[in-house]
Short mmCIF file of C-alpha atoms in Angstrom, two decimals:
data_model
loop_
_atom_site.label_atom_id
_atom_site.label_comp_id
_atom_site.label_asym_id
_atom_site.label_seq_id
_atom_site.Cartn_x
_atom_site.Cartn_y
_atom_site.Cartn_z
CA UNK A 1 20.93 120.75 -62.45
CA UNK A 2 20.16 123.42 -65.03
CA UNK A 3 17.80 125.43 -62.82
CA UNK A 4 16.64 128.47 -64.79
CA UNK A 5 17.99 128.86 -68.31
CA UNK A 6 17.62 132.01 -70.38
CA UNK A 7 18.20 132.30 -74.12
CA UNK A 8 19.73 134.19 -75.76
CA UNK A 9 22.41 135.62 -73.47
CA UNK A 10 23.05 138.67 -75.65
CA UNK A 11 21.15 140.35 -78.42
CA UNK A 12 21.34 143.61 -80.34
CA UNK A 13 18.19 144.87 -82.03
CA UNK A 14 17.27 147.84 -84.11
CA UNK A 15 14.42 150.11 -83.06
CA UNK A 16 11.12 148.65 -84.20
CA UNK A 17 12.31 145.05 -84.45
CA UNK A 18 10.63 142.31 -82.49
CA UNK A 19 12.05 139.41 -80.53
CA UNK A 20 11.24 136.82 -77.92
CA UNK A 21 13.26 135.94 -74.86
CA UNK A 22 12.92 132.40 -73.63
CA UNK A 23 13.06 131.23 -70.03
CA UNK A 24 13.02 127.55 -69.10
CA UNK A 25 13.06 125.99 -65.64
CA UNK A 26 13.41 122.36 -64.71
CA UNK A 27 12.36 122.59 -61.05
CA UNK A 28 8.63 122.12 -61.62
CA UNK A 29 7.97 125.59 -60.20
CA UNK A 30 4.51 127.07 -60.50
CA UNK A 31 5.53 130.71 -60.40
CA UNK A 32 7.70 132.46 -62.97
CA UNK A 33 8.76 136.08 -63.32
CA UNK A 34 10.43 138.46 -65.73
CA UNK A 35 12.48 141.37 -64.35
CA UNK A 36 14.60 144.06 -65.88
CA UNK A 37 17.66 145.59 -64.28
CA UNK A 38 18.94 148.99 -65.31
CA UNK A 39 22.06 150.84 -64.06
CA UNK A 40 21.46 152.29 -60.61
CA UNK A 41 18.11 150.56 -60.36
CA UNK A 42 16.98 147.48 -58.58
CA UNK A 43 15.16 144.63 -60.22
CA UNK A 44 11.78 145.72 -61.54
CA UNK A 45 9.04 143.22 -62.24
CA UNK A 46 7.69 143.25 -65.81
CA UNK A 47 5.23 140.35 -65.88
CA UNK A 48 4.72 137.18 -63.92
CA UNK A 49 2.80 133.92 -64.05
CA UNK A 50 1.23 131.91 -61.25
CA UNK A 51 0.84 128.78 -63.34
CA UNK A 52 0.56 127.33 -66.83
CA UNK A 53 -1.74 129.41 -69.00
CA UNK A 54 -1.77 132.41 -66.65
CA UNK A 55 0.01 135.76 -66.82
CA UNK A 56 -0.24 139.05 -64.95
CA UNK A 57 1.28 142.52 -65.12
CA UNK A 58 4.03 143.65 -62.84
CA UNK A 59 5.46 147.09 -62.15
CA UNK A 60 6.69 147.96 -65.66
CA UNK A 61 4.64 145.93 -68.20
CA UNK A 62 4.29 148.46 -71.04
CA UNK A 63 5.90 147.41 -74.32
CA UNK A 64 6.13 143.74 -73.34
CA UNK A 65 3.96 140.67 -73.71
CA UNK A 66 4.36 137.24 -72.15
CA UNK A 67 3.06 133.73 -72.57
CA UNK A 68 3.16 130.59 -70.41
CA UNK A 69 1.91 127.81 -72.66
CA UNK A 70 3.94 125.18 -70.83
CA UNK A 71 4.68 125.06 -67.13
CA UNK A 72 8.41 125.00 -67.64
CA UNK A 73 8.61 127.89 -70.12
CA UNK A 74 7.92 131.60 -69.80
CA UNK A 75 8.37 133.77 -72.88
CA UNK A 76 8.88 137.53 -72.92
CA UNK A 77 8.14 139.33 -76.17
CA UNK A 78 8.99 142.76 -77.46
CA UNK A 79 6.71 143.57 -80.38
CA UNK A 80 8.40 146.83 -81.41
CA UNK A 81 11.68 147.36 -79.59
CA UNK A 82 12.55 150.84 -78.31
CA UNK A 83 15.90 152.18 -77.01
CA UNK A 84 14.31 152.53 -73.54
CA UNK A 85 14.08 148.74 -73.46
CA UNK A 86 17.85 148.39 -73.48
CA UNK A 87 18.44 146.49 -70.28
CA UNK A 88 19.46 143.23 -68.66
CA UNK A 89 16.49 140.91 -68.37
CA UNK A 90 16.25 138.26 -65.67
CA UNK A 91 13.84 135.40 -65.43
CA UNK A 92 13.08 133.78 -62.09
CA UNK A 93 10.95 130.99 -60.75
CA UNK A 94 9.70 129.88 -57.37
CA UNK A 95 7.74 126.99 -55.93
CA UNK A 96 5.21 129.29 -54.35
CA UNK A 97 4.58 132.99 -54.63
CA UNK A 98 7.81 134.90 -54.01
CA UNK A 99 6.33 136.69 -51.03
CA UNK A 100 8.09 134.31 -48.69
CA UNK A 101 9.78 131.90 -51.02
CA UNK A 102 13.22 132.57 -52.49
CA UNK A 103 13.30 132.92 -56.22
CA UNK A 104 15.74 131.12 -58.48
CA UNK A 105 17.15 133.37 -61.18
CA UNK A 106 18.63 132.75 -64.60
CA UNK A 107 21.88 134.41 -65.62
CA UNK A 108 20.18 137.13 -67.62
CA UNK A 109 19.82 138.33 -71.19
CA UNK A 110 21.66 141.52 -72.10
CA UNK A 111 19.58 143.34 -74.70
CA UNK A 112 20.66 146.45 -76.59
CA UNK A 113 18.27 148.41 -78.77
CA UNK A 114 19.92 150.73 -81.27
CA UNK B 1 8.57 156.38 -54.52
CA UNK B 2 11.11 153.84 -53.36
CA UNK B 3 9.68 151.44 -50.82
CA UNK B 4 12.99 149.65 -50.26
CA UNK B 5 16.08 151.81 -50.04
CA UNK B 6 19.73 150.90 -50.02
CA UNK B 7 21.37 154.25 -49.57
CA UNK B 8 24.97 153.11 -49.96
CA UNK B 9 25.77 152.29 -53.59
CA UNK B 10 29.09 150.78 -52.58
CA UNK B 11 31.05 149.64 -49.56
CA UNK B 12 34.70 148.60 -49.12
CA UNK B 13 35.76 146.34 -46.26
CA UNK B 14 39.06 144.75 -45.34
CA UNK B 15 39.21 140.98 -45.61
CA UNK B 16 38.53 139.38 -42.24
CA UNK B 17 36.58 142.35 -40.93
CA UNK B 18 32.81 142.68 -40.57
CA UNK B 19 30.73 143.90 -43.51
CA UNK B 20 27.47 145.64 -42.64
CA UNK B 21 24.98 146.34 -45.42
CA UNK B 22 21.96 148.45 -44.60
CA UNK B 23 18.46 148.64 -45.95
CA UNK B 24 15.50 150.89 -45.05
CA UNK B 25 11.88 150.44 -46.00
CA UNK B 26 8.85 152.66 -45.91
CA UNK B 27 5.91 150.24 -45.96
CA UNK B 28 5.18 149.05 -42.42
CA UNK B 29 3.03 146.26 -43.88
CA UNK B 30 6.05 144.37 -45.21
CA UNK B 31 6.26 141.06 -43.37
CA UNK B 32 9.12 139.25 -45.06
CA UNK B 33 12.59 140.42 -46.01
CA UNK B 34 15.26 138.79 -48.15
CA UNK B 35 18.83 139.40 -49.20
CA UNK B 36 20.15 138.35 -52.58
CA UNK B 37 23.74 138.30 -53.78
CA UNK B 38 24.74 138.92 -57.37
CA UNK B 39 28.03 138.34 -59.17
CA UNK B 40 28.74 140.00 -62.54
CA UNK B 41 27.19 138.23 -65.53
CA UNK B 42 25.15 135.98 -63.23
CA UNK B 43 21.65 136.09 -61.85
CA UNK B 44 20.95 136.99 -58.22
CA UNK B 45 21.08 134.14 -55.73
CA UNK B 46 19.15 133.95 -52.50
CA UNK B 47 21.28 134.51 -49.42
CA UNK B 48 19.17 134.82 -46.29
CA UNK B 49 15.72 135.95 -45.19
CA UNK B 50 13.84 137.04 -42.09
CA UNK B 51 10.20 137.15 -41.12
CA UNK B 52 8.80 140.25 -39.43
CA UNK B 53 8.05 138.23 -36.30
CA UNK B 54 11.78 137.83 -35.71
CA UNK B 55 14.51 140.34 -35.13
CA UNK B 56 17.48 138.19 -36.07
CA UNK B 57 18.29 135.30 -38.35
CA UNK B 58 21.69 133.69 -38.67
CA UNK B 59 23.20 131.38 -41.27
CA UNK B 60 26.88 130.72 -40.93
CA UNK B 61 28.81 133.93 -41.54
CA UNK B 62 25.64 135.80 -42.47
CA UNK B 63 23.23 137.42 -40.00
CA UNK B 64 20.27 139.61 -40.80
CA UNK B 65 18.88 141.98 -38.17
CA UNK B 66 15.45 143.55 -38.36
CA UNK B 67 14.40 146.69 -36.47
CA UNK B 68 10.71 147.12 -37.18
CA UNK B 69 10.30 150.34 -35.23
CA UNK B 70 13.02 151.96 -37.33
CA UNK B 71 11.94 150.14 -40.53
CA UNK B 72 15.53 149.08 -40.95
CA UNK B 73 17.34 145.87 -41.63
CA UNK B 74 20.97 145.05 -41.95
CA UNK B 75 23.09 142.19 -43.21
CA UNK B 76 26.26 141.35 -41.30
CA UNK B 77 29.00 139.24 -42.85
CA UNK B 78 31.65 138.02 -40.44
CA UNK B 79 34.43 137.47 -41.32
CA UNK B 80 34.39 139.00 -44.78
CA UNK B 81 36.05 136.94 -47.50
CA UNK B 82 37.17 137.81 -51.06
CA UNK B 83 34.32 135.74 -52.50
CA UNK B 84 31.86 138.05 -50.75
CA UNK B 85 32.65 140.81 -53.25
CA UNK B 86 29.36 141.18 -55.10
CA UNK B 87 26.24 143.31 -55.33
CA UNK B 88 23.76 142.72 -52.52
CA UNK B 89 20.06 143.37 -53.00
CA UNK B 90 17.64 143.87 -50.16
CA UNK B 91 14.03 142.87 -50.90
CA UNK B 92 10.72 142.99 -49.05
CA UNK B 93 7.21 141.62 -49.48
CA UNK B 94 3.76 141.73 -47.90
CA UNK B 95 1.50 138.70 -47.53
CA UNK B 96 2.77 136.70 -50.47
CA UNK B 97 2.59 139.71 -52.74
CA UNK B 98 5.36 140.40 -55.19
CA UNK B 99 8.68 141.31 -53.70
CA UNK B 100 10.16 144.80 -54.02
CA UNK B 101 13.92 145.09 -54.55
CA UNK B 102 16.27 147.83 -53.47
CA UNK B 103 18.83 149.25 -55.88
CA UNK B 104 21.68 147.20 -54.46
CA UNK B 105 24.98 147.81 -52.68
CA UNK B 106 28.27 146.80 -54.27
CA UNK B 107 30.57 145.25 -51.66
CA UNK B 108 34.33 145.24 -52.26
CA UNK B 109 36.42 143.05 -50.00
CA UNK B 110 39.96 144.41 -49.90
CA UNK B 111 42.95 142.07 -49.45
#
């Protein structure tokens, strides 16, 4: 059981570069989420999706874009990376909305912007 | 403004003793609460949850207590084991809305 898989696990970027983080889940979940975790902070929601072809903004969406072209994949893009986006990024999925359904998380992508 | 607060960044407990992790919230509309556990270099994993219509939920060594009047919940781990050393996140939600996470408490189980 792979669950939620995030690629890459680590990445170093220069300011202004772009990249895409990939999240894949094999549990046939409708809902998918992207979070960031910074030192001393909890998990903050960036964007989420309630189904294939849908996306919505979370708490800290600025500087990021997302796409959900296939049900099993949720992509997070940084068009022009900034040092403030240095963080650990977690993808999660759930069968229903996470309000009362536990989320399944990937192991994270550690991203450093120089 | 933090809606879910975990005021203790870290906690050390002797192996075999009880670990009590606390969480306070400000939004009285929250109706579902969850605890997640996170090991280094791994994603958070769901541990236990409680609905606002209950005041206690138990699962093996883990029990969550909810005090709605005080807007407070706690996670009890009895007995504490070395594998319980991790960061614990408290989270809350309202009517299937997105969940709000606390900043986490790092639990150290001492041998």
